[in-house]
Amino acid sequence: MLLIPCPLCGKRSESEFIHGGPVGADRPDPNAVSDAEWVDYLTVAPNPLGPVQEKWWHARGCGEWLTIWRDTRTHDIVEAPDGIK
Amino acid sequence: MSYDVTFQRRGLDALFDLKGRAGAIRGWAGDTLPQLPDRPNTRSSGGEVEVYYVGCDHWLARAPLDQEEMLEAQLQPATCPVEISIVRVSDTLSFFRVTGPDAPEVMAIACPLDLHEAAFAVDAVTYTEMFGLKALVLRCTGGFEFAVEQSFGDMVEDYLTRATV
Ligand SMILES: [Zn+2]
């Protein structure tokens, strides 16, 4: 089980949250990228072996959306990798 | 296993859902409400009216049911400024009280929160889970009080009966 840090409520049980999927890339300008890059943006979700940034909704808590970094190898919540906010 | 505990399903209270910046709500509500709590997941009270800080820019005001009309008249939900929202939600929650020496044990069956006083102080109030349902949890004299969406009231009463037998 994860204890997920909510900015408003502090650490709470994973069961209070709903997973919102990985944080994807920023939306590119569709006129400035190739068709392949656009399809990539639309359909390919980040799925790394290692730290992934994820959205979680504190649905059975305060209602806030938040992001965390989770290491897919250990299931631990981790710091953002170097150089990434 | 049985527990030394009493639970009670409570009647309705006057409840108002308040959303918006604290300053804007204070400016509109004036003396109708007590001072809004400044720490999330805590409560304040003044007279018989309590205010719970339950989310970002989100509060619940609670008072005895006989004050509902008076609060509605003073808070004027229909004409409040656009930057705040006030909605009467008195009939949306079913409140339960779990009291007695084993109240913490029964709460621990249903709730993932650490409800020891060091982690969940006397003035604490928060949305969390009870029996897997979104629930508002707070302390009361001799134990704990919680509220679930009113349509789950009968089911939760049944859960509590089974958990405490
Ligand atoms: Zn929260």
XYZ file of N, CA and C in Angstrom, chain B residues 6-151:
438
model
N -20.973 2.049 21.775
C -22.351 2.372 21.414
C -22.314 3.157 20.124
N -23.192 2.808 19.193
C -23.276 3.693 18.031
C -24.710 4.179 17.868
N -24.797 5.344 17.300
C -26.090 6.004 17.194
C -26.176 6.723 15.856
N -27.259 6.482 15.130
C -27.489 7.228 13.894
C -28.170 8.533 14.256
N -27.623 9.616 13.803
C -28.107 10.915 14.224
C -29.171 11.437 13.253
N -29.950 12.375 13.745
C -30.908 13.045 12.871
C -30.203 14.086 12.019
N -30.995 14.807 11.253
C -30.403 15.800 10.351
C -29.870 16.996 11.117
N -28.846 17.612 10.564
C -28.357 18.906 11.013
C -28.484 19.877 9.843
N -28.419 21.151 10.160
C -28.320 22.144 9.088
C -26.890 22.106 8.565
N -26.754 21.951 7.258
C -25.419 21.889 6.648
C -25.384 22.804 5.434
N -24.333 23.587 5.345
C -24.134 24.439 4.171
C -22.735 24.205 3.634
N -22.679 23.930 2.337
C -21.410 23.740 1.655
C -20.936 25.110 1.156
N -19.723 25.472 1.546
C -19.199 26.798 1.206
C -17.936 26.638 0.378
N -17.895 27.287 -0.776
C -16.690 27.235 -1.600
C -16.278 28.650 -1.972
N -14.960 28.854 -2.011
C -14.427 30.167 -2.374
C -13.318 30.552 -1.427
N -12.676 31.662 -1.717
C -11.595 32.144 -0.844
C -12.165 32.488 0.535
N -11.352 32.232 1.554
C -11.820 32.481 2.917
C -12.263 33.931 3.092
N -11.464 34.857 2.541
C -11.791 36.276 2.694
C -13.135 36.619 2.068
N -13.392 36.017 0.915
C -14.652 36.309 0.223
C -15.843 35.743 1.001
N -15.663 34.548 1.555
C -16.757 33.953 2.340
C -16.991 34.770 3.615
N -15.888 35.130 4.254
C -15.992 35.932 5.484
C -16.707 37.252 5.181
N -16.311 37.864 4.055
C -16.894 39.154 3.676
C -18.398 39.054 3.461
N -18.844 37.941 2.916
C -20.270 37.781 2.634
C -21.031 37.329 3.881
N -20.439 36.379 4.618
C -21.176 35.768 5.733
C -21.171 36.645 6.981
N -20.178 37.527 7.098
C -20.120 38.403 8.272
C -20.120 37.605 9.558
N -20.969 37.987 10.490
C -21.001 37.332 11.803
C -21.883 36.088 11.836
N -22.468 35.752 10.699
C -23.341 34.564 10.676
C -22.553 33.304 10.999
N -21.303 33.254 10.526
C -20.450 32.087 10.766
C -19.346 32.456 11.736
N -18.860 31.458 12.496
C -17.679 31.727 13.322
C -16.460 31.948 12.426
N -15.389 32.401 13.005
C -14.118 32.551 12.292
C -13.799 31.263 11.530
N -13.469 31.367 10.244
C -13.144 30.149 9.500
C -11.812 29.589 10.008
N -11.721 28.266 10.173
C -10.436 27.703 10.616
C -9.362 27.982 9.570
N -8.123 28.243 10.013
C -7.099 28.522 8.991
C -6.252 27.319 8.624
N -6.355 26.222 9.370
C -5.606 25.020 8.984
C -6.565 24.019 8.355
N -6.161 23.453 7.189
C -7.029 22.450 6.560
C -7.309 21.302 7.522
N -8.490 20.718 7.376
C -8.878 19.550 8.178
C -8.960 19.842 9.676
N -9.372 21.078 9.990
C -9.686 21.430 11.379
C -11.044 22.131 11.379
N -11.526 22.401 12.590
C -12.843 23.029 12.689
C -12.791 24.208 13.656
N -13.780 25.071 13.516
C -13.945 26.168 14.463
C -15.413 26.192 14.857
N -15.691 26.843 15.965
C -17.091 26.933 16.353
C -17.370 28.265 17.019
N -18.615 28.653 16.926
C -19.091 29.869 17.565
C -20.565 29.687 17.839
N -20.949 29.775 19.101
C -22.335 29.445 19.428
C -22.583 27.996 19.056
N -23.672 27.764 18.344
C -23.992 26.382 17.949
C -23.569 26.078 16.518
N -22.901 27.038 15.882
C -22.498 26.838 14.486
C -21.027 26.410 14.447
N -20.771 25.347 13.679
C -19.402 24.890 13.490
C -19.036 25.028 12.024
N -17.748 25.287 11.768
C -17.271 25.314 10.390
C -16.113 24.335 10.254
N -16.197 23.483 9.243
C -15.167 22.488 8.984
C -14.404 22.882 7.714
N -13.082 22.866 7.794
C -12.224 23.183 6.638
C -11.893 21.861 5.952
N -12.627 21.510 4.898
C -12.567 20.146 4.369
C -11.841 20.003 3.037
N -11.457 21.106 2.423
C -10.749 21.005 1.149
C -10.235 22.375 0.762
N -9.519 22.430 -0.357
C -8.972 23.707 -0.802
C -10.127 24.675 -1.085
N -10.149 25.792 -0.366
C -11.238 26.775 -0.511
C -12.615 26.126 -0.348
N -12.708 25.184 0.562
C -13.945 24.420 0.724
C -14.229 24.210 2.217
N -15.406 24.616 2.651
C -15.804 24.497 4.049
C -17.209 23.908 4.139
N -17.499 23.356 5.292
C -18.866 22.924 5.600
C -19.277 23.635 6.876
N -20.422 24.275 6.860
C -20.964 24.875 8.080
C -22.067 23.958 8.599
N -22.071 23.731 9.920
C -23.024 22.797 10.512
C -23.640 23.424 11.757
N -24.922 23.233 11.897
C -25.636 23.787 13.056
C -26.849 22.909 13.322
N -27.470 23.031 14.479
C -28.719 22.294 14.718
C -29.753 22.631 13.655
N -30.594 21.634 13.371
C -31.544 21.786 12.258
C -32.473 22.987 12.439
N -32.786 23.312 13.689
C -33.721 24.426 13.876
C -33.103 25.779 13.505
N -31.819 25.782 13.193
C -31.196 27.034 12.758
C -31.064 27.122 11.238
N -31.567 26.119 10.566
C -31.369 26.068 9.114
C -31.986 27.275 8.408
N -33.233 27.552 8.732
C -33.919 28.656 8.040
C -33.217 29.988 8.318
N -32.828 30.179 9.558
C -32.155 31.419 9.931
C -30.823 31.553 9.175
N -30.066 30.440 9.112
C -28.790 30.486 8.399
C -29.012 30.744 6.906
N -30.004 30.081 6.368
C -30.302 30.279 4.948
C -30.663 31.748 4.681
N -31.438 32.311 5.576
C -31.852 33.709 5.399
C -30.656 34.648 5.494
N -29.716 34.303 6.372
C -28.567 35.201 6.542
C -27.490 34.972 5.485
N -27.299 33.721 5.077
C -26.240 33.431 4.098
C -26.679 33.733 2.664
N -27.978 33.774 2.436
C -28.534 34.114 1.119
C -27.812 33.416 -0.033
N -27.888 32.099 -0.090
C -27.158 31.369 -1.140
C -27.496 31.834 -2.555
N -28.754 32.203 -2.772
C -29.183 32.523 -4.137
C -28.581 33.824 -4.652
N -28.169 34.687 -3.754
C -27.679 35.993 -4.210
C -26.223 36.228 -3.839
N -25.502 35.168 -3.464
C -24.118 35.380 -3.043
C -23.247 35.762 -4.242
N -22.107 36.397 -3.995
C -21.245 36.842 -5.106
C -20.758 35.661 -5.946
N -20.408 35.940 -7.187
C -20.039 34.845 -8.102
C -18.766 34.128 -7.669
N -17.893 34.792 -6.916
C -16.629 34.133 -6.551
C -16.787 33.145 -5.391
N -17.974 33.072 -4.814
C -18.203 32.046 -3.788
C -19.461 31.250 -4.142
N -19.573 30.097 -3.487
C -20.759 29.261 -3.690
C -21.247 28.820 -2.319
N -22.530 28.942 -2.100
C -23.133 28.479 -0.847
C -24.322 27.595 -1.216
N -24.295 26.367 -0.753
C -25.372 25.432 -1.100
C -25.854 24.730 0.170
N -27.145 24.739 0.373
C -27.701 24.001 1.517
C -27.663 22.510 1.201
N -27.002 21.743 2.056
C -26.830 20.306 1.794
C -27.253 19.474 3.006
N -28.170 20.030 3.791
C -28.532 19.397 5.067
C -28.938 17.938 4.927
N -29.637 17.619 3.834
C -30.172 16.252 3.736
C -29.271 15.328 2.927
N -28.013 15.715 2.708
C -27.144 14.870 1.877
C -26.264 13.933 2.695
N -26.157 14.155 4.001
C -25.258 13.325 4.811
C -26.020 12.655 5.952
N -25.628 11.415 6.244
C -26.125 10.720 7.441
C -24.994 10.666 8.455
N -25.243 11.207 9.636
C -24.215 11.233 10.688
C -24.399 10.060 11.651
N -23.276 9.519 12.080
C -23.255 8.457 13.091
C -22.298 8.860 14.203
N -22.605 8.413 15.412
C -21.675 8.577 16.523
C -21.270 7.208 17.032
N -19.980 7.029 17.228
C -19.444 5.794 17.800
C -18.729 6.195 19.080
N -19.277 5.785 20.215
C -18.708 6.217 21.493
C -18.495 5.029 22.413
N -17.652 5.243 23.408
C -17.364 4.190 24.381
C -15.892 3.831 24.358
N -15.482 3.000 25.335
C -14.058 2.669 25.478
C -13.449 2.054 24.213
N -14.214 1.286 23.466
C -13.666 0.613 22.280
C -13.959 1.358 20.979
N -14.389 2.606 21.080
C -14.687 3.365 19.858
C -13.491 3.404 18.892
N -12.258 3.596 19.391
C -11.121 3.613 18.443
C -10.960 2.284 17.705
N -11.255 1.171 18.407
C -11.120 -0.141 17.751
C -12.137 -0.291 16.617
N -13.361 0.139 16.873
C -14.392 0.020 15.839
C -14.076 0.959 14.671
N -13.605 2.151 14.984
C -13.235 3.072 13.908
C -12.095 2.495 13.072
N -11.183 1.787 13.741
C -10.031 1.224 13.018
C -10.453 0.129 12.035
N -11.586 -0.515 12.297
C -12.086 -1.512 11.343
C -12.457 -0.827 10.034
N -13.033 0.362 10.165
C -13.652 0.994 9.006
C -12.778 2.027 8.315
N -11.813 2.573 9.023
C -11.161 3.803 8.564
C -9.645 3.627 8.490
N -9.018 4.030 7.394
C -7.567 3.849 7.272
C -6.747 4.912 8.003
N -7.386 5.950 8.526
C -6.644 7.044 9.171
C -6.127 6.633 10.541
N -4.995 7.207 10.936
C -4.523 7.090 12.307
C -5.344 8.073 13.146
N -6.209 7.533 13.997
C -7.114 8.394 14.774
C -6.641 8.594 16.206
N -5.395 8.209 16.505
C -4.849 8.533 17.824
C -4.789 10.057 17.973
N -4.892 10.506 19.209
C -4.997 11.955 19.402
C -3.762 12.705 18.911
N -2.591 12.048 18.948
C -1.378 12.712 18.471
C -1.456 12.994 16.970
N -2.183 12.151 16.242
C -2.269 12.316 14.795
C -3.591 12.957 14.376
N -4.611 12.802 15.195
C -5.947 13.288 14.872
C -6.457 14.028 16.111
N -6.166 15.313 16.130
C -6.372 16.100 17.349
C -7.858 16.340 17.608
N -8.122 16.942 18.742
C -9.514 17.184 19.149
C -10.265 18.034 18.121
N -9.545 18.968 17.486
C -10.229 19.852 16.526
C -10.131 19.333 15.088
N -9.690 18.080 14.928
C -9.517 17.553 13.567
C -10.862 17.177 12.957
N -10.969 17.400 11.671
C -12.135 16.933 10.908
C -11.651 16.752 9.479
N -12.005 15.654 8.878
C -11.490 15.422 7.530
C -12.372 14.452 6.767
N -12.338 14.598 5.463
C -12.897 13.543 4.618
C -11.883 12.426 4.516
N -12.350 11.209 4.686
C -11.526 10.026 4.522
C -12.491 8.916 4.126
N -12.195 7.700 4.543
C -13.081 6.583 4.216
C -13.636 5.948 5.483
N -14.859 5.490 5.392
C -15.429 4.567 6.385
C -16.028 3.413 5.599
N -15.611 2.215 5.891
C -16.073 1.035 5.148
C -15.936 1.246 3.639
N -14.868 1.908 3.239
C -14.614 2.111 1.812
C -15.417 3.226 1.169
N -16.235 3.912 1.936
C -17.037 5.015 1.400
C -16.437 6.344 1.825
N -16.566 7.347 0.974
C -16.124 8.675 1.379
C -16.909 9.099 2.609
N -16.199 9.560 3.617
C -16.866 9.903 4.877
C -16.161 11.078 5.543
N -16.953 11.888 6.204
C -16.420 12.977 7.019
C -16.223 12.435 8.432
N -15.018 12.564 8.980
C -14.743 11.993 10.306
C -14.262 13.089 11.245
N -14.775 13.078 12.459
C -14.350 14.034 13.489
C -14.530 13.395 14.860
N -14.016 14.076 15.862
C -14.198 13.588 17.227
C -15.475 14.159 17.831
N -16.036 13.427 18.783
C -17.121 13.975 19.589
C -16.860 13.522 21.021
N -17.657 13.981 21.947
C -17.461 13.594 23.335
C -17.540 12.077 23.466
N -16.482 11.476 23.965
C -16.502 10.040 24.211
C -16.235 9.171 23.002
N -15.857 9.769 21.881
C -15.585 8.930 20.718
C -15.470 9.711 19.430
N -16.121 9.176 18.405
C -15.989 9.739 17.073
C -17.352 9.899 16.420
N -17.374 10.830 15.514
C -18.566 11.043 14.713
C -18.151 10.944 13.250
N -19.006 10.399 12.427
C -18.701 10.411 10.993
C -19.992 10.542 10.199
N -19.826 10.979 8.961
C -20.982 11.158 8.087
C -20.684 10.557 6.726
N -21.667 9.867 6.178
C -21.559 9.345 4.814
C -22.725 9.891 4.004
N -22.615 9.786 2.706
C -23.717 10.203 1.843
C -24.987 9.522 2.340
N -26.079 10.282 2.422
C -27.242 9.777 3.160
C -27.812 8.484 2.581
N -27.647 8.278 1.266
C -28.214 7.060 0.671
C -27.502 5.803 1.171
